[in-house]
PDB file of C-alpha atoms in Angstrom:
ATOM      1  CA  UNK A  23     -16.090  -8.726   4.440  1.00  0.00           C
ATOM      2  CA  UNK A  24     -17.772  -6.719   1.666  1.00  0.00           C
ATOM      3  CA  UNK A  25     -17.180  -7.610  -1.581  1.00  0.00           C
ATOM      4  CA  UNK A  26     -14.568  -5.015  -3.111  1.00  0.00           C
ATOM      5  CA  UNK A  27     -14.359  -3.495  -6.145  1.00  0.00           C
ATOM      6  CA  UNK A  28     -10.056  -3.409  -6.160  1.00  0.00           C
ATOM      7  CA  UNK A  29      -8.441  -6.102  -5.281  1.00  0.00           C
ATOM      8  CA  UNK A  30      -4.669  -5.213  -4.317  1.00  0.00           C
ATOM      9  CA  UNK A  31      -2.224  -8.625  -4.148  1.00  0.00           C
ATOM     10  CA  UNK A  32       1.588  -9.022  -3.483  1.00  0.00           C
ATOM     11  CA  UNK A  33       3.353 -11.525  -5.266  1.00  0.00           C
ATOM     12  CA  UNK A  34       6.085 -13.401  -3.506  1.00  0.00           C
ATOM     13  CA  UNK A  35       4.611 -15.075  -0.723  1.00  0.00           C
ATOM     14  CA  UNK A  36       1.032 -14.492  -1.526  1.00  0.00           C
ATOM     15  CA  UNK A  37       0.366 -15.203  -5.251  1.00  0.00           C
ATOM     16  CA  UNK A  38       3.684 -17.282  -5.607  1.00  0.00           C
ATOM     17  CA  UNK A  39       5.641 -19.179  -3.688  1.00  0.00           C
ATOM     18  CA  UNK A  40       9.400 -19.511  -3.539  1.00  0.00           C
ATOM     19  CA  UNK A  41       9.492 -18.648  -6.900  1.00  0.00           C
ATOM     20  CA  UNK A  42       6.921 -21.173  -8.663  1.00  0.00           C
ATOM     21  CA  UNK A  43       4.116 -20.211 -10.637  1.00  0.00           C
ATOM     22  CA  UNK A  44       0.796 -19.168  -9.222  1.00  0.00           C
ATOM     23  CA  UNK A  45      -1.154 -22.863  -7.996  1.00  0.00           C
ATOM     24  CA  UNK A  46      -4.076 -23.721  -9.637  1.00  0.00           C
ATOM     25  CA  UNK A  47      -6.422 -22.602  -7.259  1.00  0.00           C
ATOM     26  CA  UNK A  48      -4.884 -19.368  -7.058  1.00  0.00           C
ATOM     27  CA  UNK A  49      -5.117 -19.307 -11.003  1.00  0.00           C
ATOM     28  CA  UNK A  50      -8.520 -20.279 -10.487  1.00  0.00           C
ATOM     29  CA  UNK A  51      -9.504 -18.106  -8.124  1.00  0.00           C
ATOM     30  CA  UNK A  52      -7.950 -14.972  -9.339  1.00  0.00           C
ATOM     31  CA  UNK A  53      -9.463 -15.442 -12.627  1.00  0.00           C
ATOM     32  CA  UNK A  54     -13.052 -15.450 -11.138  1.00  0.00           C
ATOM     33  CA  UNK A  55     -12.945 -12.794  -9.008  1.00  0.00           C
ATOM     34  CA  UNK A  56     -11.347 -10.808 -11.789  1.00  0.00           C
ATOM     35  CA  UNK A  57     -15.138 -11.244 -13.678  1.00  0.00           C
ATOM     36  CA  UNK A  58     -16.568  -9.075 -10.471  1.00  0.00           C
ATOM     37  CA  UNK A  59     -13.417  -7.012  -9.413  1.00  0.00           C
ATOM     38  CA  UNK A  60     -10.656  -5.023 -10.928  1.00  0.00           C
ATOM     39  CA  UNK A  61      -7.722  -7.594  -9.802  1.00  0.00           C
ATOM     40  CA  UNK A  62      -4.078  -5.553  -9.697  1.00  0.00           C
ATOM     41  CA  UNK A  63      -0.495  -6.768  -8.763  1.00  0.00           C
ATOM     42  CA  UNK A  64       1.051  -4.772  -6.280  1.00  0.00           C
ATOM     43  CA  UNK A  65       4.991  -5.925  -5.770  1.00  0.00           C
ATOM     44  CA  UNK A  66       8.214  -4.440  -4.917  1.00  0.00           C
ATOM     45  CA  UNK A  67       9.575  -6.674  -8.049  1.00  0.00           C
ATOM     46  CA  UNK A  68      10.808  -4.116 -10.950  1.00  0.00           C
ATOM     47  CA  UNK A  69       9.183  -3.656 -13.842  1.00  0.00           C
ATOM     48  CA  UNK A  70      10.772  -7.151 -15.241  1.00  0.00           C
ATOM     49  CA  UNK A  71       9.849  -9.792 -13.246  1.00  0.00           C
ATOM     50  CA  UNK A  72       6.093  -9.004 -13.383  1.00  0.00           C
ATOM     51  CA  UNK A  73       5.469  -9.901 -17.138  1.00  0.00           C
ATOM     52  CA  UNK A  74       4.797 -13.983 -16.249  1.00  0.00           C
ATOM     53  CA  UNK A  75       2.794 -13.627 -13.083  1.00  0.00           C
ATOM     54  CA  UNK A  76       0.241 -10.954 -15.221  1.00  0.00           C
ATOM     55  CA  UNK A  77       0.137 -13.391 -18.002  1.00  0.00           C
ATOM     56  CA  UNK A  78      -0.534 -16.418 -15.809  1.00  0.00           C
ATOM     57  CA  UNK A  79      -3.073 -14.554 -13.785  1.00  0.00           C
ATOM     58  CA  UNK A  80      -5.147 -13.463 -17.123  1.00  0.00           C
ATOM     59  CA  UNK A  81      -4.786  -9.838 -16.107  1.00  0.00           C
ATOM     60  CA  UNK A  82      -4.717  -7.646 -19.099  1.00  0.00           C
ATOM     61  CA  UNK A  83      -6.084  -4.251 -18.147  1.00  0.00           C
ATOM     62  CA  UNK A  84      -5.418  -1.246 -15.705  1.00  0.00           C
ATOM     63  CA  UNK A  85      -2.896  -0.825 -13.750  1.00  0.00           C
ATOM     64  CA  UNK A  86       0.352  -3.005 -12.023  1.00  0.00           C
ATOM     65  CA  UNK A  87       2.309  -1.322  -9.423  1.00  0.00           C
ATOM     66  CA  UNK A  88       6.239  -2.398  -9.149  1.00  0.00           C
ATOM     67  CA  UNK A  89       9.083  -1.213  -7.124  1.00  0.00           C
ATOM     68  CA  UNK A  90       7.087  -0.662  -4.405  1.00  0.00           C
ATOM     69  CA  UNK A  91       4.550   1.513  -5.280  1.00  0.00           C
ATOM     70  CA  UNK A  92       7.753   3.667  -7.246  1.00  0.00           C
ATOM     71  CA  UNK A  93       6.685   2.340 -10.267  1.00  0.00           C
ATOM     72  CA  UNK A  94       3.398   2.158 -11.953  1.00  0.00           C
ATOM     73  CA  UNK A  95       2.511   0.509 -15.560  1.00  0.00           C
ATOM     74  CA  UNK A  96      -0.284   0.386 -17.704  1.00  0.00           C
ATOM     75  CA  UNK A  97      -0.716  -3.694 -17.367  1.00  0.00           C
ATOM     76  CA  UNK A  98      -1.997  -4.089 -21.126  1.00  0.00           C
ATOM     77  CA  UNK A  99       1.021  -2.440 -22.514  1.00  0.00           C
ATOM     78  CA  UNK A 100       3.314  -2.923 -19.760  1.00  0.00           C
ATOM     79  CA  UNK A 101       4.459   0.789 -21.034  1.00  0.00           C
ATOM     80  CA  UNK A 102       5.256   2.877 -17.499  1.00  0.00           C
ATOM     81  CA  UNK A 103       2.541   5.919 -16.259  1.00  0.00           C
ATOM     82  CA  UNK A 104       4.687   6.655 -13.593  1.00  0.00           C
ATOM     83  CA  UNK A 105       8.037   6.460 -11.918  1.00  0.00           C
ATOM     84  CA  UNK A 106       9.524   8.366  -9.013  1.00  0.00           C
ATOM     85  CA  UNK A 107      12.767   9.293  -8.735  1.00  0.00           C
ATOM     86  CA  UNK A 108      15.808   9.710  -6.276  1.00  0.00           C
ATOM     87  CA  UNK A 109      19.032  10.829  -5.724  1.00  0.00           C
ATOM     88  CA  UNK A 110      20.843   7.384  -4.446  1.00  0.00           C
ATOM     89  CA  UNK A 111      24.004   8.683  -2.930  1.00  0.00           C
ATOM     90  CA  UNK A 112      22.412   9.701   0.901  1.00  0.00           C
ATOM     91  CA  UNK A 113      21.341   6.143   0.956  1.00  0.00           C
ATOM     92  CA  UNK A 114      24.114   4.121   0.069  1.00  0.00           C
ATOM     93  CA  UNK A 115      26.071   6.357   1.987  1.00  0.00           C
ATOM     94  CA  UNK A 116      23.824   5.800   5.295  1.00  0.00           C
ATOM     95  CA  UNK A 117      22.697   1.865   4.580  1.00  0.00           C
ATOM     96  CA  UNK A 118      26.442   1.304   3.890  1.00  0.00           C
ATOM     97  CA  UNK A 119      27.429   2.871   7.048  1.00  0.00           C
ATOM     98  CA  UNK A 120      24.636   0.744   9.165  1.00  0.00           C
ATOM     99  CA  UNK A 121      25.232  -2.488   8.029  1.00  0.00           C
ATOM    100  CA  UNK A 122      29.479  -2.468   6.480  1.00  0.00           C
ATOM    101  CA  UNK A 123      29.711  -4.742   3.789  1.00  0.00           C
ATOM    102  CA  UNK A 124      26.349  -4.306   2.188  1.00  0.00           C
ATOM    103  CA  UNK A 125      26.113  -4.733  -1.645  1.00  0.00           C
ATOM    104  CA  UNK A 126      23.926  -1.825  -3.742  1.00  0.00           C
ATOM    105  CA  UNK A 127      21.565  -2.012  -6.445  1.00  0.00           C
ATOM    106  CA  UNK A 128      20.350   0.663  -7.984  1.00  0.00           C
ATOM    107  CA  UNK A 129      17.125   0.134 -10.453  1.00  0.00           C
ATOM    108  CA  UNK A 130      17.359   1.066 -14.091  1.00  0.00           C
ATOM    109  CA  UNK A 131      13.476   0.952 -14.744  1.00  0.00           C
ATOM    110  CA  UNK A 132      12.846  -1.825 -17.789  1.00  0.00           C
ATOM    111  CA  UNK A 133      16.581  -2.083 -18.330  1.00  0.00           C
ATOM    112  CA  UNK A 134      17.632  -4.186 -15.018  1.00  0.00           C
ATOM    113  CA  UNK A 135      20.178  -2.813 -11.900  1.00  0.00           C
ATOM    114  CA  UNK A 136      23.249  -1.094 -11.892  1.00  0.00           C
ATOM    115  CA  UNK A 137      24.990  -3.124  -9.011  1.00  0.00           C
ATOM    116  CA  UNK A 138      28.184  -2.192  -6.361  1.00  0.00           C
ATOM    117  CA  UNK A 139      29.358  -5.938  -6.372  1.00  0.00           C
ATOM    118  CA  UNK A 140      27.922  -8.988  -7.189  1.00  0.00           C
ATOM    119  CA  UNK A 141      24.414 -10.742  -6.119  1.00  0.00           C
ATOM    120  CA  UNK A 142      23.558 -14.200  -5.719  1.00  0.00           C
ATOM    121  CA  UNK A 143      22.666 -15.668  -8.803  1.00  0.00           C
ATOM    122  CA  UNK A 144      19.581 -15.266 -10.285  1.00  0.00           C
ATOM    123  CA  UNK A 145      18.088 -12.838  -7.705  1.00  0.00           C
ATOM    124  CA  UNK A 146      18.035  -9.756  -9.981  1.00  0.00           C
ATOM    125  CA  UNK A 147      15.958  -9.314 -13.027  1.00  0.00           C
ATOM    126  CA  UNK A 148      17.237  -7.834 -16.397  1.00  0.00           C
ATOM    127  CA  UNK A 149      20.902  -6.785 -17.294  1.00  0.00           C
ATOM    128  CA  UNK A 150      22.899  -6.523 -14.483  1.00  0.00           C
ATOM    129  CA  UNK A 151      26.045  -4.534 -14.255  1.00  0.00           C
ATOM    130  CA  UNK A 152      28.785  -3.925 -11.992  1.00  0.00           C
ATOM    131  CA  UNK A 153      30.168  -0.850 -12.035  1.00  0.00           C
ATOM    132  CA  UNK A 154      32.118   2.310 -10.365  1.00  0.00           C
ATOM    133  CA  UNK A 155      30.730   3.881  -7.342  1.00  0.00           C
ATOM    134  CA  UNK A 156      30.112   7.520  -9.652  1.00  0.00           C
ATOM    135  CA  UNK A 157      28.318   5.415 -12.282  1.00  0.00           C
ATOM    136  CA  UNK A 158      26.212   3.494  -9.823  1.00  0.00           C
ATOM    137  CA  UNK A 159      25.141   7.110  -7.749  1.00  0.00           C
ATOM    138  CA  UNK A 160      25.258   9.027 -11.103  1.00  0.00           C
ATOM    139  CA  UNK A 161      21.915   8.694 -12.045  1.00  0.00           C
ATOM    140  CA  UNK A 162      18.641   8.930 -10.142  1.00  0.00           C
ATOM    141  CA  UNK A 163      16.541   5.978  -9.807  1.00  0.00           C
ATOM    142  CA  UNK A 164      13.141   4.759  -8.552  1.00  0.00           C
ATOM    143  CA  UNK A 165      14.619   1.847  -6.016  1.00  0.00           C
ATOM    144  CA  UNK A 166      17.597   1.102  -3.834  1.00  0.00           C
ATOM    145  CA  UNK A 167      18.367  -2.350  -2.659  1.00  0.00           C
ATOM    146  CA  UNK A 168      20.599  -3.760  -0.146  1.00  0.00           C
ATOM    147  CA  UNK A 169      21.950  -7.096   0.184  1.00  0.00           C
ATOM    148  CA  UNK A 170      24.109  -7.817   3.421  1.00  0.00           C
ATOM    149  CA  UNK A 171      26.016 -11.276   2.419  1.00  0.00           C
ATOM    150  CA  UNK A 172      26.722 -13.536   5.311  1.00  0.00           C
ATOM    151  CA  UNK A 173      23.936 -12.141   7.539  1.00  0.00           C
ATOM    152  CA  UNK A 174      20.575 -12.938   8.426  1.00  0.00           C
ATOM    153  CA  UNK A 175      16.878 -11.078   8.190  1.00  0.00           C
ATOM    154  CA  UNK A 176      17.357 -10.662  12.035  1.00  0.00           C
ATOM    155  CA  UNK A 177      21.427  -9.140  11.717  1.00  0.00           C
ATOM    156  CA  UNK A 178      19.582  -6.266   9.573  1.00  0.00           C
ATOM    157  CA  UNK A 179      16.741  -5.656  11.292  1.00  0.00           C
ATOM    158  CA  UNK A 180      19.547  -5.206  14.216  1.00  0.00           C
ATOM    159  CA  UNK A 181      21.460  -3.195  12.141  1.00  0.00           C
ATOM    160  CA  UNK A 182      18.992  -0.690  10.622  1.00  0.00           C
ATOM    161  CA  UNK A 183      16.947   0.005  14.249  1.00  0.00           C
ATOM    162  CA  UNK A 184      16.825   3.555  14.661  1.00  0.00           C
ATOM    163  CA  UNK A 185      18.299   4.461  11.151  1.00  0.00           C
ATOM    164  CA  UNK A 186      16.663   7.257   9.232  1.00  0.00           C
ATOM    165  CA  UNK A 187      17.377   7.174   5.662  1.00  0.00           C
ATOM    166  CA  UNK A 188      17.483  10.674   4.132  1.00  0.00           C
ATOM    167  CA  UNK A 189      15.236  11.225   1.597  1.00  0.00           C
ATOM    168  CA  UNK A 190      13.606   7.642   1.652  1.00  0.00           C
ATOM    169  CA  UNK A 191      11.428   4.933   2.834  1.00  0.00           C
ATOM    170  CA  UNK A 192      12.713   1.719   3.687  1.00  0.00           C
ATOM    171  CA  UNK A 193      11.396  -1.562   4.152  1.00  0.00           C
ATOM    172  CA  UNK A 194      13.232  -4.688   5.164  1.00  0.00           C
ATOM    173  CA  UNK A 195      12.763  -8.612   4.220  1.00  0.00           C
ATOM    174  CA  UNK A 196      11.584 -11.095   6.569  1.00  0.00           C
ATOM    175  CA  UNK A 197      13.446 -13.757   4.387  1.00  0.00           C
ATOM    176  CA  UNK A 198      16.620 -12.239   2.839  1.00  0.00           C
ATOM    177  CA  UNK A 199      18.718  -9.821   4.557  1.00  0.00           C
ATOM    178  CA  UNK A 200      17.749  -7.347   2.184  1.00  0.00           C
ATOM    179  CA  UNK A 201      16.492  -3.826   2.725  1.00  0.00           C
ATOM    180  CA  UNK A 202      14.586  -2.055   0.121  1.00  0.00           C
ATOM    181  CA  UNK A 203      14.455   2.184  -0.509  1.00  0.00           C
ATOM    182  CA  UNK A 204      11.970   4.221  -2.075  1.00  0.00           C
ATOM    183  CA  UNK A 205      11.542   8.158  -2.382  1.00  0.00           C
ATOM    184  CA  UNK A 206      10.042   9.645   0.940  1.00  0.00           C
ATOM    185  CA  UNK A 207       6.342   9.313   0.144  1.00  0.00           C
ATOM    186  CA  UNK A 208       6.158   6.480  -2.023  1.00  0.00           C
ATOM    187  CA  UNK A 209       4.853   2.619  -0.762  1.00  0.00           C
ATOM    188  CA  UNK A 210       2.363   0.173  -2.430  1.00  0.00           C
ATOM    189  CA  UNK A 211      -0.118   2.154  -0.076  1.00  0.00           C
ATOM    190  CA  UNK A 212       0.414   5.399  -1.796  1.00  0.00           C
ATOM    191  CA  UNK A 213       0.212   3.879  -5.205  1.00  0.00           C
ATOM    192  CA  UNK A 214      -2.607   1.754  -4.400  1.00  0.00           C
ATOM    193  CA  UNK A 215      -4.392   4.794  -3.423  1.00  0.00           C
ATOM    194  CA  UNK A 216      -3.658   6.784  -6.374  1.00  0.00           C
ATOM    195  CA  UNK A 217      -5.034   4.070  -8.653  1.00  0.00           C
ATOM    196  CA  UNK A 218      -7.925   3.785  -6.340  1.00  0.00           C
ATOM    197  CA  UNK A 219      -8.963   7.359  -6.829  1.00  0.00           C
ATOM    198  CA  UNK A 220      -8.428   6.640 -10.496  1.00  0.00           C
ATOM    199  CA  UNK A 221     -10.961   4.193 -10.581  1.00  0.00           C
ATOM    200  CA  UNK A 222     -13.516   6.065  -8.475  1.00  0.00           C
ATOM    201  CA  UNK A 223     -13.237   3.416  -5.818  1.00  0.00           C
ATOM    202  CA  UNK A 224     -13.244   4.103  -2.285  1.00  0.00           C
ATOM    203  CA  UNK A 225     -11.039   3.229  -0.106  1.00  0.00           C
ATOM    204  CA  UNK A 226     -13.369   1.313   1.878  1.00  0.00           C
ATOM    205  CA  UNK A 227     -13.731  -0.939  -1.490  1.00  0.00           C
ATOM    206  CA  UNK A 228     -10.253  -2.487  -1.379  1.00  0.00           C
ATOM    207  CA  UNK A 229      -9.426  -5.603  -0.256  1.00  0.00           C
ATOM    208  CA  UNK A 230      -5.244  -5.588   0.124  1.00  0.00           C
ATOM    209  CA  UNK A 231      -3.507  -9.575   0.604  1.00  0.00           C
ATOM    210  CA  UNK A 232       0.469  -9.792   1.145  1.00  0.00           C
ATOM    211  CA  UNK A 233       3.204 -10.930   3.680  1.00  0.00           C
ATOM    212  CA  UNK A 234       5.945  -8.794   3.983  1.00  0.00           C
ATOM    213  CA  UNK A 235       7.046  -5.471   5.396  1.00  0.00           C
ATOM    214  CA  UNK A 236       6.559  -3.567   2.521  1.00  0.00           C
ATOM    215  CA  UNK A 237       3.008  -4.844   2.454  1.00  0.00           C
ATOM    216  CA  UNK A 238       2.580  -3.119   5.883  1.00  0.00           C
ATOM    217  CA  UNK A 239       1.488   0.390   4.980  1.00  0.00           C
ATOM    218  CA  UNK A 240      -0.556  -0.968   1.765  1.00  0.00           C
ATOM    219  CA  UNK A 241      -2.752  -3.794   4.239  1.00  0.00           C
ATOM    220  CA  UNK A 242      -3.749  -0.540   6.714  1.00  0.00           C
ATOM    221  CA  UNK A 243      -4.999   1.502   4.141  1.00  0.00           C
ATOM    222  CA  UNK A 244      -7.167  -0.869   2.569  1.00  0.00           C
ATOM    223  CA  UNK A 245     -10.513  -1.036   3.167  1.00  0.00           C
ATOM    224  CA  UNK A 246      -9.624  -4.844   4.104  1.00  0.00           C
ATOM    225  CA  UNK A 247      -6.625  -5.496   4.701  1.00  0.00           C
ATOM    226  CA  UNK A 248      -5.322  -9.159   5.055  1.00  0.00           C
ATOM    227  CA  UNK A 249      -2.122 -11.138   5.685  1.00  0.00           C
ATOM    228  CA  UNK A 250      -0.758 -14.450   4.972  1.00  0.00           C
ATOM    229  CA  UNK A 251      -0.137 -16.655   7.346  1.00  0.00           C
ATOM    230  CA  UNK A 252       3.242 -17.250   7.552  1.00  0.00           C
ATOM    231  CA  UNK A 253       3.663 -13.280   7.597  1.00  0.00           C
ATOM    232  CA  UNK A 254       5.947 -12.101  10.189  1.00  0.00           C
ATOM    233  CA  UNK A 255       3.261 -10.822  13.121  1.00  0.00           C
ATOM    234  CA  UNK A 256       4.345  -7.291  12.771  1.00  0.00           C
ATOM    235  CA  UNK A 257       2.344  -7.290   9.192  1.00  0.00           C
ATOM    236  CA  UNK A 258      -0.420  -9.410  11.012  1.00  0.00           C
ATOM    237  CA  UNK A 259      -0.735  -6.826  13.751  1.00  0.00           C
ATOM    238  CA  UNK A 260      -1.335  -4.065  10.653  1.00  0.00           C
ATOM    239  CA  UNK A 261      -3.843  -6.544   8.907  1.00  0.00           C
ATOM    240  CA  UNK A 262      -7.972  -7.172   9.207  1.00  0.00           C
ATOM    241  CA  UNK A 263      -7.241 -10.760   9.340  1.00  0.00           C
ATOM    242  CA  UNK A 264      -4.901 -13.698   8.810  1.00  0.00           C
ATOM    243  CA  UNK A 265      -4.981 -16.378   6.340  1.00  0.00           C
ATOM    244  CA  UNK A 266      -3.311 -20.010   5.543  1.00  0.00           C
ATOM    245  CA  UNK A 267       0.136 -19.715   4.543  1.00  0.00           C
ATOM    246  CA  UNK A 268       0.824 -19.257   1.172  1.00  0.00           C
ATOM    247  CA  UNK A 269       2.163 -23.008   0.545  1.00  0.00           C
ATOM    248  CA  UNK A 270      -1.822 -23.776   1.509  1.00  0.00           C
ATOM    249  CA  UNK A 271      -3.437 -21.000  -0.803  1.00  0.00           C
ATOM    250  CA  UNK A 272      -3.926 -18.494   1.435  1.00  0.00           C
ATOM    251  CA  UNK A 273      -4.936 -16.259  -0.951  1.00  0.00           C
ATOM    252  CA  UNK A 274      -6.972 -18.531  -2.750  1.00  0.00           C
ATOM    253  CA  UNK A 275      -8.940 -19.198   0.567  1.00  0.00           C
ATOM    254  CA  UNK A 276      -9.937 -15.252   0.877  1.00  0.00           C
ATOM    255  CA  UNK A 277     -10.862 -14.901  -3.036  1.00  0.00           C
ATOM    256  CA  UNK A 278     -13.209 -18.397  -2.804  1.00  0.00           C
ATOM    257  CA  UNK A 279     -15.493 -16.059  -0.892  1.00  0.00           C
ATOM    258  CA  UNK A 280     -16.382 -13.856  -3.017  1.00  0.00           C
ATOM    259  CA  UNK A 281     -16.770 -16.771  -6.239  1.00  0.00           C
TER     260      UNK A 281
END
């Protein structure tokens, strides 16, 4: 592996695990690499749940994509550069139909979700509010989310085979039978290369780590693209290489090289 000059990483399941901070090593790690790399976060977390993972990782400058690749913030002010936007309506309306029962989110960008029914606790950043179906497809917004409660990962990758969302990309969770919508277009891939070209850094230059489906797009464009080891083998398949689990430091492992 060359050494890059971006280095592109998820979050959950790569950086973190279930929800605890960074490990050392990864701290560790990410902090030296950052000395001979520009180090971004690339998530499908909003805008919200990024601020403690940038702060523990010591990143301060350019650029944090969120949402997917929907959003994108300047990661010293956290102030947004960029957010897509969709009409939510053709989604609900098609994700609803696919798997009955599903609850909606719909992002309100630094603000927190405008929701159809209730989430599990905790699993949504920001204010969260229930409200009418008008007010919840009333406004556009960078990211759709559906939950569908009392089913598993498997039940709505079932569900959603052969479904075309109009106007959207989708990507589904390996962990929580969730499925995730974006404008047509938009991914961490598309983001990642925008912010590439900003930085005069070819493609060939990025190193990409992360585990899920959403990572998919963002680990085949990179230069190198590489996937954690408990990944589901459909993101293996798209990656350069595999490596330990994140409860081992996967991504610690890969950074060490280049220290």
């Amino acid at each position: 592996m060359r050494p890059p000059r971006l280095i592109a990483l998820d979050i959950d399941g790569t950086t973190v695990h279930a929800h605890r901070p960074p490990s050392a090593r990864v701290l560790a790690a990410v902090r030296g690499v950052s000395a001979r790399a520009r180090v971004m976060i690339c998530t499908g977390r909003t805008v919200l749940g990024v601020d403690h993972v940038l702060e523990s990782l010591g990143l301060t400058s350019g650029f944090t994509v969120c949402s997917n690749g929907a959003v994108v913030l300047d990661t010293a002010s956290r102030a947004v550069l960029r957010s897509a936007a969709m009409d939510p309506a053709p989604m609900v309306a098609t994700v609803g139909s696919a798997l009955p029962g599903a609850v909606f989110g719909c992002e309100e960008t630094g603000v927190g979700q405008r929701i159809s029914a209730p989430f599990p606790d905790g699993i949504l950043a920001g204010r969260v509010r229930v409200v009418p179906e008008a007010e919840l497809l009333g406004t556009p917004t960078p990211k759709v989310i559906a939950y569908w409660p009392g089913h598993t990962p498997a039940d709505v990758a079932a569900g959603m085979r052969g479904v075309v969302v109009p106007g959207a990309e989708y990507t589904l969770d390996h962990e929580m039978p969730w499925v995730t919508m974006v404008p047509t277009g938009v991914s961490k891939a598309s983001a990642l290369a925008a912010v590439a070209a900003e930085h005069g850094v070819a493609r060939e230059d990025v190193l990409a780590v992360g585990d899920g489906d959403n990572d998919r797009a963002m680990l085949r464009w990179a230069g190198t693209g590489v996937a954690m080891g408990q990944a589901p083998g459909t993101v293996k398949a798209d990656a350069d290489e595999v490596t330990a689990p994140v409860w081992e430091d996967g991504l610690a492992q890969v950074l060490e090289r280049f220290l």
